[in-house]
Short mmCIF file of N, CA and C in Angstrom, two decimals:
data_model
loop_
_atom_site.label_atom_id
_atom_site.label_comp_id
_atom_site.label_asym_id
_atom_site.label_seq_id
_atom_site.Cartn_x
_atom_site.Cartn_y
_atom_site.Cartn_z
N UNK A 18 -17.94 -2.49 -15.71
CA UNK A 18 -16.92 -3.23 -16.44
C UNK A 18 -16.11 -4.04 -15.43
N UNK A 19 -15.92 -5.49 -15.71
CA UNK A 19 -15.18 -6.29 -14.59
C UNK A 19 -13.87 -6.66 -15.38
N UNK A 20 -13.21 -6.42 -14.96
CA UNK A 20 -11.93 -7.09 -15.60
C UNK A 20 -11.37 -8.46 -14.66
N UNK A 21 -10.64 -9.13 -15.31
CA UNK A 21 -10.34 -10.11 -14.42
C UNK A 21 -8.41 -10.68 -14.58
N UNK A 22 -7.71 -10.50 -14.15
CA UNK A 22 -6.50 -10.41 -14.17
C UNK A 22 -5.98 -12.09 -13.97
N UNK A 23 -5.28 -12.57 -14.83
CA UNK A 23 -4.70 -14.48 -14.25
C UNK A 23 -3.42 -13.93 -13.95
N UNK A 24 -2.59 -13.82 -13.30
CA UNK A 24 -1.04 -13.27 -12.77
C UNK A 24 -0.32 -14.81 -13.37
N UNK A 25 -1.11 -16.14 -13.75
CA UNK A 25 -0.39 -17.18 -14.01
C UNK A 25 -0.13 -17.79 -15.39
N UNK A 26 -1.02 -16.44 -16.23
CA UNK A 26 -0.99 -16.86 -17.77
C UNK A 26 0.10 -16.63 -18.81
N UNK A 27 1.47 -15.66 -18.08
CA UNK A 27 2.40 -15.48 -18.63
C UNK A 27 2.25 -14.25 -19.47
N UNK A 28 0.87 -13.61 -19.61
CA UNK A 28 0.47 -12.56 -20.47
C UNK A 28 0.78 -11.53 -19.49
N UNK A 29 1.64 -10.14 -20.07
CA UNK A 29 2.07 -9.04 -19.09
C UNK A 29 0.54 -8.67 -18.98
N UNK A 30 0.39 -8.19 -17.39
CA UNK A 30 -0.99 -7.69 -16.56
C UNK A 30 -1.68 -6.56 -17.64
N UNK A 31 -0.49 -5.45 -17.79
CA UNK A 31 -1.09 -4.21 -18.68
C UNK A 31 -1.66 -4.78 -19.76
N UNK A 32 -1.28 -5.96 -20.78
CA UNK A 32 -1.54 -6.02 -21.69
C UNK A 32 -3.13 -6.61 -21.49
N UNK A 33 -2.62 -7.79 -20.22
CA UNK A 33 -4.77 -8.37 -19.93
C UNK A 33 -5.38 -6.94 -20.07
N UNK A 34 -5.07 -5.60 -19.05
CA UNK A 34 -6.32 -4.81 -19.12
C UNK A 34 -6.40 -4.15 -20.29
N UNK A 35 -5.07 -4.36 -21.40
CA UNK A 35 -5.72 -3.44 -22.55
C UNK A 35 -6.40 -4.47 -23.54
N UNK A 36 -6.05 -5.71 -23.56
CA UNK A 36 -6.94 -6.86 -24.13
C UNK A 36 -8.21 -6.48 -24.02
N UNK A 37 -8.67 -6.57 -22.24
CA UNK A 37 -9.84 -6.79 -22.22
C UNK A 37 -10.83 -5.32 -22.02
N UNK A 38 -10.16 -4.02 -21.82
CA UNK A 38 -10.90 -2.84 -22.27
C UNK A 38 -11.57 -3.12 -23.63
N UNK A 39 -10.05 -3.88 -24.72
CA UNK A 39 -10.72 -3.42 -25.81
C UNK A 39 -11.98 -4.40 -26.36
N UNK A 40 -11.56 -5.34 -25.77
CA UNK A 40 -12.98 -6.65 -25.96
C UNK A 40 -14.57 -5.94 -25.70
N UNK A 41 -14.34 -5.23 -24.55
CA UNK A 41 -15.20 -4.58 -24.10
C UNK A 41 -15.92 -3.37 -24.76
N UNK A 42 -14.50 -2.88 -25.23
CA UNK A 42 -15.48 -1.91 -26.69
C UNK A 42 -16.17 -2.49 -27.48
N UNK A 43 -15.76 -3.53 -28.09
CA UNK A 43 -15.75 -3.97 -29.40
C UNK A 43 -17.17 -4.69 -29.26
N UNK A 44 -17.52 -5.36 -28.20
CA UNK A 44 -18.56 -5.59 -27.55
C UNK A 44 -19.84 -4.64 -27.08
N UNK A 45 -19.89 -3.79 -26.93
CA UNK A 45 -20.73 -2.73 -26.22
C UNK A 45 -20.49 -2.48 -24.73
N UNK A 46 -19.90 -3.38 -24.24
CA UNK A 46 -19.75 -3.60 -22.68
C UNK A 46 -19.52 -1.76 -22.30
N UNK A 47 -18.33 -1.21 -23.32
CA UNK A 47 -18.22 -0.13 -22.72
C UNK A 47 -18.86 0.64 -24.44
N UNK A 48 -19.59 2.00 -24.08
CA UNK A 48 -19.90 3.28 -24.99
C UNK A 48 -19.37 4.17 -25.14
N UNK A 49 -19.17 4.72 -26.57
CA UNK A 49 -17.98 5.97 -26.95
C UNK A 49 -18.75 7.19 -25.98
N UNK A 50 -17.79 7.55 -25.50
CA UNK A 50 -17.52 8.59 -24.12
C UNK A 50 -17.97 8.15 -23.08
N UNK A 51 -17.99 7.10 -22.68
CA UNK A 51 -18.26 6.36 -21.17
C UNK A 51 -16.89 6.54 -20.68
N UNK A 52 -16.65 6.91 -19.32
CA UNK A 52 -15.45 7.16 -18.66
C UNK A 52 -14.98 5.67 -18.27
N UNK A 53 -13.52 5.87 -18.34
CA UNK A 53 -12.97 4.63 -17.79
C UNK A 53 -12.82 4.47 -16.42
N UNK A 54 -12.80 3.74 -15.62
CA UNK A 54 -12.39 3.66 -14.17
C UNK A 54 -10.91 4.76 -13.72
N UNK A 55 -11.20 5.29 -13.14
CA UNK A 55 -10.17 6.20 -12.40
C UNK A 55 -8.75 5.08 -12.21
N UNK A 56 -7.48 5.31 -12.38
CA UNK A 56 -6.16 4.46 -12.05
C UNK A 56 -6.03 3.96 -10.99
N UNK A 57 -6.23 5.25 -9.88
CA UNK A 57 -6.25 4.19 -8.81
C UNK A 57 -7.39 3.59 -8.02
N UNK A 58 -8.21 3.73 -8.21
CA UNK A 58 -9.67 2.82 -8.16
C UNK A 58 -9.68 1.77 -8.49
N UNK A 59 -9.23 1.59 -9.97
CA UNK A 59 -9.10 0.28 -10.69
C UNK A 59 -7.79 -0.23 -9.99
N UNK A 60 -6.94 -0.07 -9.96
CA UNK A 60 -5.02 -0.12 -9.35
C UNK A 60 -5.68 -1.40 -8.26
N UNK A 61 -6.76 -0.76 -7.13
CA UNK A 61 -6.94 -1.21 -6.12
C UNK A 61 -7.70 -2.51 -6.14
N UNK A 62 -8.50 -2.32 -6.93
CA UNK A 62 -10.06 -3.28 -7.19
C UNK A 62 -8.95 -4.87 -7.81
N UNK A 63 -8.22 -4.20 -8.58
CA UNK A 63 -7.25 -5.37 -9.09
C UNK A 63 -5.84 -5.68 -8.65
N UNK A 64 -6.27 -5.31 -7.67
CA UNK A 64 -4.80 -5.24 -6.79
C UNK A 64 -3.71 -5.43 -7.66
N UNK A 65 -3.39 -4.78 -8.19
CA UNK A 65 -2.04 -4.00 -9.24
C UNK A 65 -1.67 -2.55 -8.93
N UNK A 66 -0.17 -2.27 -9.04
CA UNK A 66 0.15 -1.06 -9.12
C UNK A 66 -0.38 -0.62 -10.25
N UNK A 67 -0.56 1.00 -9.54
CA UNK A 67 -0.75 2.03 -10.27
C UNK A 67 -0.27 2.25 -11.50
N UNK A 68 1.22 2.23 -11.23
CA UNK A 68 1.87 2.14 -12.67
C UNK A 68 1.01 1.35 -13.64
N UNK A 69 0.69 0.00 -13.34
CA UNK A 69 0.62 -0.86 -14.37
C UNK A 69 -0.78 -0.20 -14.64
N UNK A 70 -1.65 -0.12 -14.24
CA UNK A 70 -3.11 0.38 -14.72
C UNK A 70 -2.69 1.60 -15.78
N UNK A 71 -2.01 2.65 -15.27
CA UNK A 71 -1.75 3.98 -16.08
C UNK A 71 -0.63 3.40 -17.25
N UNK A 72 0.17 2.31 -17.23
CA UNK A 72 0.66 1.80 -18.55
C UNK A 72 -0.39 1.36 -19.36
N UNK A 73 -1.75 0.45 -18.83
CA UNK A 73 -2.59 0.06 -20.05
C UNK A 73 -3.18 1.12 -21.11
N UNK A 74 -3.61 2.07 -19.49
CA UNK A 74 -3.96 3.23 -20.38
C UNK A 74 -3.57 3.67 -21.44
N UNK A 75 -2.37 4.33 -21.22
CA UNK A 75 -0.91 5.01 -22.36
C UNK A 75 -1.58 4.20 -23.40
N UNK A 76 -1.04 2.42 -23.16
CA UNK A 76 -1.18 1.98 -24.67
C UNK A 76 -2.53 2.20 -24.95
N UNK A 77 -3.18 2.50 -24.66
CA UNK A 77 -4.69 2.48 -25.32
C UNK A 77 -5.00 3.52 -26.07
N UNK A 78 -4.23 4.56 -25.39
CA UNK A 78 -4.43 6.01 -26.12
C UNK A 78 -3.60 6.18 -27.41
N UNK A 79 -2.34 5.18 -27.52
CA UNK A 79 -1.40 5.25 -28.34
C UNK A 79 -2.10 4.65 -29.46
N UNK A 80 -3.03 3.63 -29.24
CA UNK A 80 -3.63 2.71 -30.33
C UNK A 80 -5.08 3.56 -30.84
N UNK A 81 -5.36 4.59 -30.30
CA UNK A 81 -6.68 5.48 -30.81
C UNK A 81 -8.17 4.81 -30.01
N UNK A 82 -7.85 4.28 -28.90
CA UNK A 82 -9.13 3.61 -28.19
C UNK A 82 -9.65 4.80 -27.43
N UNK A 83 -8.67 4.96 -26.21
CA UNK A 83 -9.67 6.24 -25.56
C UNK A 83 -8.73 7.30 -25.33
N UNK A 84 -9.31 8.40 -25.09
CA UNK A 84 -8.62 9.95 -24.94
C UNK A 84 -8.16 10.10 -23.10
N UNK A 85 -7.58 11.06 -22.92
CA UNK A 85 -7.56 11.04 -21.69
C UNK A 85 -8.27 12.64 -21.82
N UNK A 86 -8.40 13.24 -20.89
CA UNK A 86 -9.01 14.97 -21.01
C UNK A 86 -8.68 15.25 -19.23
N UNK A 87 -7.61 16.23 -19.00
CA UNK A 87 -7.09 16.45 -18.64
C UNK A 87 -7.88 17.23 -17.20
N UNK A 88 -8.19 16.53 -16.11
CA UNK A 88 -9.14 16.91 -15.03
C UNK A 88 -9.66 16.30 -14.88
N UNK A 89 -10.05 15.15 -15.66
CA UNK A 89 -11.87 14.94 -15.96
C UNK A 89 -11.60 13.15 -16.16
N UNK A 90 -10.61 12.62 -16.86
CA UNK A 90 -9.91 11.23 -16.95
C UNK A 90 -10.20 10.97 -18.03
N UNK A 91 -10.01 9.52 -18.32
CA UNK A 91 -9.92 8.62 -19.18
C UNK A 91 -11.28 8.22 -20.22
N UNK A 92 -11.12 8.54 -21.55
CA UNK A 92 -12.64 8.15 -21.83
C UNK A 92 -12.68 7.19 -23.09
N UNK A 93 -13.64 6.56 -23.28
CA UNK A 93 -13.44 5.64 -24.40
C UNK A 93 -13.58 6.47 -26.00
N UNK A 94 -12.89 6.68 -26.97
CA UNK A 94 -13.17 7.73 -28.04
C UNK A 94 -14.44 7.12 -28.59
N UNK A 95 -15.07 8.64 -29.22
CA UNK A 95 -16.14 8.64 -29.79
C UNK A 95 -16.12 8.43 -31.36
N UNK A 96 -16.41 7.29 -31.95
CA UNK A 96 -16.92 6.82 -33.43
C UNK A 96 -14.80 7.24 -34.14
N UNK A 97 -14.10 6.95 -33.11
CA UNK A 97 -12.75 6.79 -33.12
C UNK A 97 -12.78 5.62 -34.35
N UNK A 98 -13.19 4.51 -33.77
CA UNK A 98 -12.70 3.17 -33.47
C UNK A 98 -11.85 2.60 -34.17
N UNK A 99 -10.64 2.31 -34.09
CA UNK A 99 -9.93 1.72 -34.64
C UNK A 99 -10.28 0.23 -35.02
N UNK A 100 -11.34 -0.17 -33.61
CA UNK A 100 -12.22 -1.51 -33.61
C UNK A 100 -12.82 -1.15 -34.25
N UNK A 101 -13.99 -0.39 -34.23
CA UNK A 101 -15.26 -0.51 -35.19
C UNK A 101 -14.74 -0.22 -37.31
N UNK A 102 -13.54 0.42 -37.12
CA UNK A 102 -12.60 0.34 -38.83
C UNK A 102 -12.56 -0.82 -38.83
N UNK A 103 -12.17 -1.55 -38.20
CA UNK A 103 -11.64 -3.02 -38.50
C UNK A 103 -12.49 -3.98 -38.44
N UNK A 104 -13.69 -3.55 -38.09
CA UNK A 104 -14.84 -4.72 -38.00
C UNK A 104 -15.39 -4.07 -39.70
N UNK A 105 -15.78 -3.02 -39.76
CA UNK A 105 -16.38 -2.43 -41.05
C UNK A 105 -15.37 -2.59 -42.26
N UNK A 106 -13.87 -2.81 -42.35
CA UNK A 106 -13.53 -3.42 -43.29
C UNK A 106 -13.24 -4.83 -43.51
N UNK A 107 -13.24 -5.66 -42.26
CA UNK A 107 -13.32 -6.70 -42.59
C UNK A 107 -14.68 -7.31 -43.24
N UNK A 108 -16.06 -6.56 -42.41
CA UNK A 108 -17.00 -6.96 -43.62
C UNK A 108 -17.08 -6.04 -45.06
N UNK A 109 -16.28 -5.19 -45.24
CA UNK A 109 -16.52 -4.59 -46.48
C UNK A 109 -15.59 -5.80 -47.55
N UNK A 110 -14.70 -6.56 -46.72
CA UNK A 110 -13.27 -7.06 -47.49
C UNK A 110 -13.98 -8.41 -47.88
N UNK A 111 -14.46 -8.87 -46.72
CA UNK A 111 -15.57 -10.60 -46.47
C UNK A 111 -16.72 -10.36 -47.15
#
């Protein structure tokens, strides 16, 4: 998974990586229980504080995308999807 950060688009950083995690679900890019990049792995790769990586997270977990499991990290939820609800009622609605 590549993420790519613009620091000049006026969009807060956390919000690019929870944008584009979730693009990435919604896409296949990432699979329900594929682990997410470790905080500070990613922190580094995107040269961003820590904080801000472990804020995207939070919101992600707050919105029902991925779980965290406590030892083990960050994972994308399984047949969760708040994306895949919203793709299946928009074609149930269309």
């Amino acid at each position: 998974m590549i993420l790519q950060i613009n620091f000049n688009s006026g969009m807060p950083v956390y919000l690019q990586v929870v944008d584009q995690i979730k693009a990435a679900a919604a896409v296949g890019g990432l699979r329900p229980g594929e682990a997410l990049p470790s905080i500070r792995p990613l922190a580094e790769e995107l040269r961003l504080n820590r904080n801000t990586v472990a804020k995207a997270y939070t919101e992600l977990e707050n919105q029902g995308i991925i779980e965290t499991i406590p030892g083990k990290g960050c994972f994308l939820k399984e047949n969760n999807s708040p994306l895949k609800k919203r793709g299946a009622h928009k074609n149930a609605v269309g």
